[in-house]
Short mmCIF file of C-alpha atoms in Angstrom, two decimals:
data_model
loop_
_atom_site.label_atom_id
_atom_site.label_comp_id
_atom_site.label_asym_id
_atom_site.label_seq_id
_atom_site.Cartn_x
_atom_site.Cartn_y
_atom_site.Cartn_z
CA MET A 10 3.96 26.10 28.86
CA ASP A 11 3.18 22.73 30.44
CA ALA A 12 4.26 19.19 29.55
CA ALA A 13 1.40 18.62 27.08
CA ASP A 14 2.09 21.96 25.36
CA PHE A 15 5.79 21.16 25.10
CA LYS A 16 5.18 17.74 23.56
CA ALA A 17 2.58 19.22 21.18
CA TRP A 18 5.13 21.87 20.13
CA ARG A 19 7.78 19.23 19.40
CA ASN A 20 5.35 17.04 17.46
CA SER A 21 3.97 19.98 15.47
CA LEU A 22 7.46 20.59 14.10
CA GLY A 23 8.13 16.91 13.53
CA LEU A 24 11.18 16.97 15.80
CA SER A 25 12.56 13.95 17.59
CA GLN A 26 13.38 14.43 21.25
CA ARG A 27 17.07 14.56 20.30
CA ALA A 28 16.46 17.20 17.60
CA ALA A 29 14.33 19.27 20.00
CA ALA A 30 17.08 19.10 22.62
CA LYS A 31 19.67 20.25 20.10
CA ALA A 32 17.47 23.08 18.83
CA LEU A 33 16.85 24.30 22.38
CA GLY A 34 20.39 23.77 23.67
CA VAL A 35 19.36 21.34 26.41
CA SER A 36 19.99 17.66 27.04
CA GLY A 37 17.78 14.84 25.81
CA VAL A 38 16.98 13.95 29.43
CA THR A 39 15.73 17.51 29.97
CA VAL A 40 13.37 17.17 26.99
CA GLN A 41 12.08 13.89 28.43
CA LEU A 42 11.49 15.59 31.80
CA TYR A 43 9.64 18.49 30.16
CA GLU A 44 7.37 16.07 28.30
CA ARG A 45 6.71 13.81 31.29
CA GLY A 46 5.99 16.80 33.53
CA PHE A 47 7.27 15.24 36.76
CA ARG A 48 10.43 13.80 38.24
CA HIS A 49 10.66 10.02 38.63
CA ASP A 50 12.68 10.18 41.83
CA ASP A 51 10.30 12.23 43.97
CA GLY A 52 7.27 12.96 41.79
CA ARG A 53 7.76 16.73 41.92
CA PRO A 54 6.38 18.63 38.93
CA VAL A 55 8.85 19.90 36.35
CA ILE A 56 8.43 23.58 35.60
CA ILE A 57 9.38 24.54 32.05
CA PRO A 58 11.30 27.83 32.30
CA GLU A 59 10.02 30.87 30.42
CA ARG A 60 13.31 31.01 28.47
CA ILE A 61 12.56 27.52 27.07
CA ALA A 62 9.04 28.58 26.06
CA LEU A 63 10.56 31.61 24.30
CA ALA A 64 13.18 29.39 22.66
CA CYS A 65 10.39 27.12 21.39
CA GLU A 66 8.69 30.14 19.80
CA GLU A 67 11.97 31.17 18.18
CA VAL A 68 12.64 27.68 16.81
CA THR A 69 9.10 27.64 15.39
CA ARG A 70 9.55 31.07 13.82
CA ARG A 71 12.88 30.10 12.24
CA ARG A 72 11.58 26.83 10.83
CA ARG A 73 8.52 28.51 9.33
CA SER A 74 10.58 31.30 7.75
CA GLU A 75 12.86 28.71 6.13
CA ALA A 76 9.96 26.67 4.73
CA PRO A 77 8.77 27.22 1.16
CA GLU A 78 5.39 28.76 0.43
CA THR A 79 2.37 26.66 1.24
CA ALA A 80 1.47 24.73 -1.87
CA ARG A 81 0.92 21.20 -3.07
CA LEU A 82 3.08 19.27 -5.47
CA SER A 83 0.62 17.43 -7.68
CA HIS A 84 1.49 13.88 -8.66
CA GLY A 85 -0.61 11.70 -10.88
CA GLN A 86 -1.84 14.76 -12.75
CA VAL A 87 -0.29 13.64 -16.02
CA PRO A 88 -2.86 11.56 -17.91
CA GLU A 89 -1.80 8.17 -19.25
CA ARG A 90 -2.30 9.34 -22.87
CA LEU A 91 0.35 12.04 -22.33
CA LEU A 92 2.68 9.50 -20.76
CA GLN A 93 2.18 7.25 -23.79
CA ARG A 94 3.13 10.15 -26.07
CA ALA A 95 6.15 10.90 -23.88
CA ARG A 96 7.20 7.24 -24.11
CA ALA A 97 6.90 7.38 -27.90
CA PHE A 98 8.87 10.64 -28.03
CA LEU A 99 11.65 9.18 -25.88
CA ALA A 100 11.74 5.96 -27.93
CA SER A 101 11.92 7.91 -31.20
CA ASN A 102 14.92 9.77 -29.77
CA LYS A 103 16.50 6.46 -28.68
CA VAL A 104 16.11 7.20 -24.97
CA GLY A 105 15.42 3.90 -23.24
CA ILE A 106 13.59 5.26 -20.19
CA GLU A 107 10.11 4.25 -19.08
CA PRO A 108 8.31 7.27 -17.56
CA ILE A 109 5.99 6.47 -14.67
CA SER A 110 3.14 8.68 -13.55
CA ALA A 111 4.43 9.24 -9.99
CA LEU A 112 7.57 10.85 -11.43
CA ALA A 113 5.99 12.87 -14.24
CA PHE A 114 4.77 16.46 -13.89
CA HIS A 115 3.33 19.18 -16.06
CA ALA A 116 6.01 21.86 -16.22
CA ALA A 117 3.59 24.38 -14.67
CA HIS A 118 3.04 22.10 -11.63
CA TYR A 119 6.76 21.43 -11.29
CA ALA A 120 7.96 25.04 -11.59
CA PRO A 121 7.02 26.27 -8.09
CA PHE A 122 8.97 23.36 -6.58
CA ALA A 123 11.92 23.26 -8.98
CA ARG A 124 14.46 24.61 -6.48
CA LEU A 125 13.18 22.43 -3.63
CA ILE A 126 13.15 19.28 -5.77
CA ASP A 127 16.56 19.97 -7.29
CA GLU A 128 18.01 20.45 -3.79
CA TRP A 129 16.45 17.16 -2.66
CA LEU A 130 17.81 15.38 -5.71
CA ALA A 131 21.28 16.84 -5.23
CA GLU A 132 21.31 15.69 -1.62
CA HIS A 133 19.77 12.23 -2.01
CA ALA A 134 20.66 11.06 -5.51
CA ARG A 135 24.12 12.59 -5.91
CA GLN A 136 26.17 9.41 -6.03
CA LYS A 137 23.66 7.23 -7.87
CA GLY A 138 22.47 9.82 -10.33
CA TYR A 139 19.13 10.70 -11.84
CA LEU A 140 17.81 12.25 -15.00
CA LYS A 141 15.41 15.12 -15.36
CA LEU A 142 13.92 14.98 -18.84
CA LEU A 143 11.92 17.69 -20.55
CA VAL A 144 9.43 16.20 -23.03
CA PRO A 145 7.43 18.60 -25.21
CA ASP A 146 3.67 18.25 -24.97
CA GLU A 147 2.49 18.45 -28.57
CA GLU A 148 -1.15 19.08 -27.59
CA ALA A 149 -0.32 22.22 -25.64
CA GLU A 150 2.11 24.30 -27.63
CA GLY A 151 5.00 25.54 -25.53
CA GLU A 152 4.13 23.20 -22.67
CA ALA A 153 6.21 20.29 -21.52
CA LEU A 154 6.29 17.33 -19.20
CA ILE A 155 9.05 16.97 -16.64
CA ILE A 156 10.02 13.35 -16.14
CA LEU A 157 12.33 12.28 -13.35
CA HIS A 158 14.18 9.02 -13.72
CA PHE A 159 16.21 7.41 -10.94
CA PHE A 160 18.87 4.76 -11.44
CA ASP A 161 18.04 3.36 -8.01
CA GLN A 162 14.44 2.40 -7.22
CA ASN A 163 15.00 3.16 -3.52
CA ASP A 164 15.77 6.78 -4.41
CA ALA A 165 12.64 6.96 -6.56
CA PHE A 166 10.53 5.51 -3.75
CA SER A 167 12.08 7.90 -1.23
CA PHE A 168 11.38 10.84 -3.54
CA VAL A 169 7.73 9.89 -4.00
CA LEU A 170 7.28 9.51 -0.24
CA SER A 171 8.93 12.87 0.35
CA PHE A 172 6.79 14.83 -2.09
CA ARG A 173 3.64 12.89 -2.96
CA GLY A 174 0.72 15.15 -2.14
CA ARG A 175 2.71 16.81 0.62
CA SER A 176 1.53 20.16 1.75
CA LEU A 177 4.60 22.31 2.25
CA ASP A 178 4.21 24.87 5.01
#
């Protein structure tokens, strides 16, 4: 493994230099040296030990085994006419929430990500709160729309950025 390979490894996992150092059990300066490939003081090349290359492989393996199945969470799949019906349904039940398309899902699209989304919501929206509403879709019997509502727009924006069209692998 050379400097370019090491940096490519870190970037492929989306790790900061600090996070890479922690995962490998080395200092941040060591990670910087590995990525630069030479010492500033005398210009000698930095050799990345085999044990670090093996540790990189292990970190990669662990992170991939912890990741959910590869899939795509589809946003914007709920047509406006269904959102209008959901709005009417909520209003008729005296629920004063305005569903927006970026936070509305067909139940079938939501289901594969339910655990992942609920964990994200529990971690990020715990103090401020959120609602997860189930609105029946009258056109498709037995189907439903899942509508997420945040009490803080920053949490909603953060959620959309975290999941919008993201391939999870």
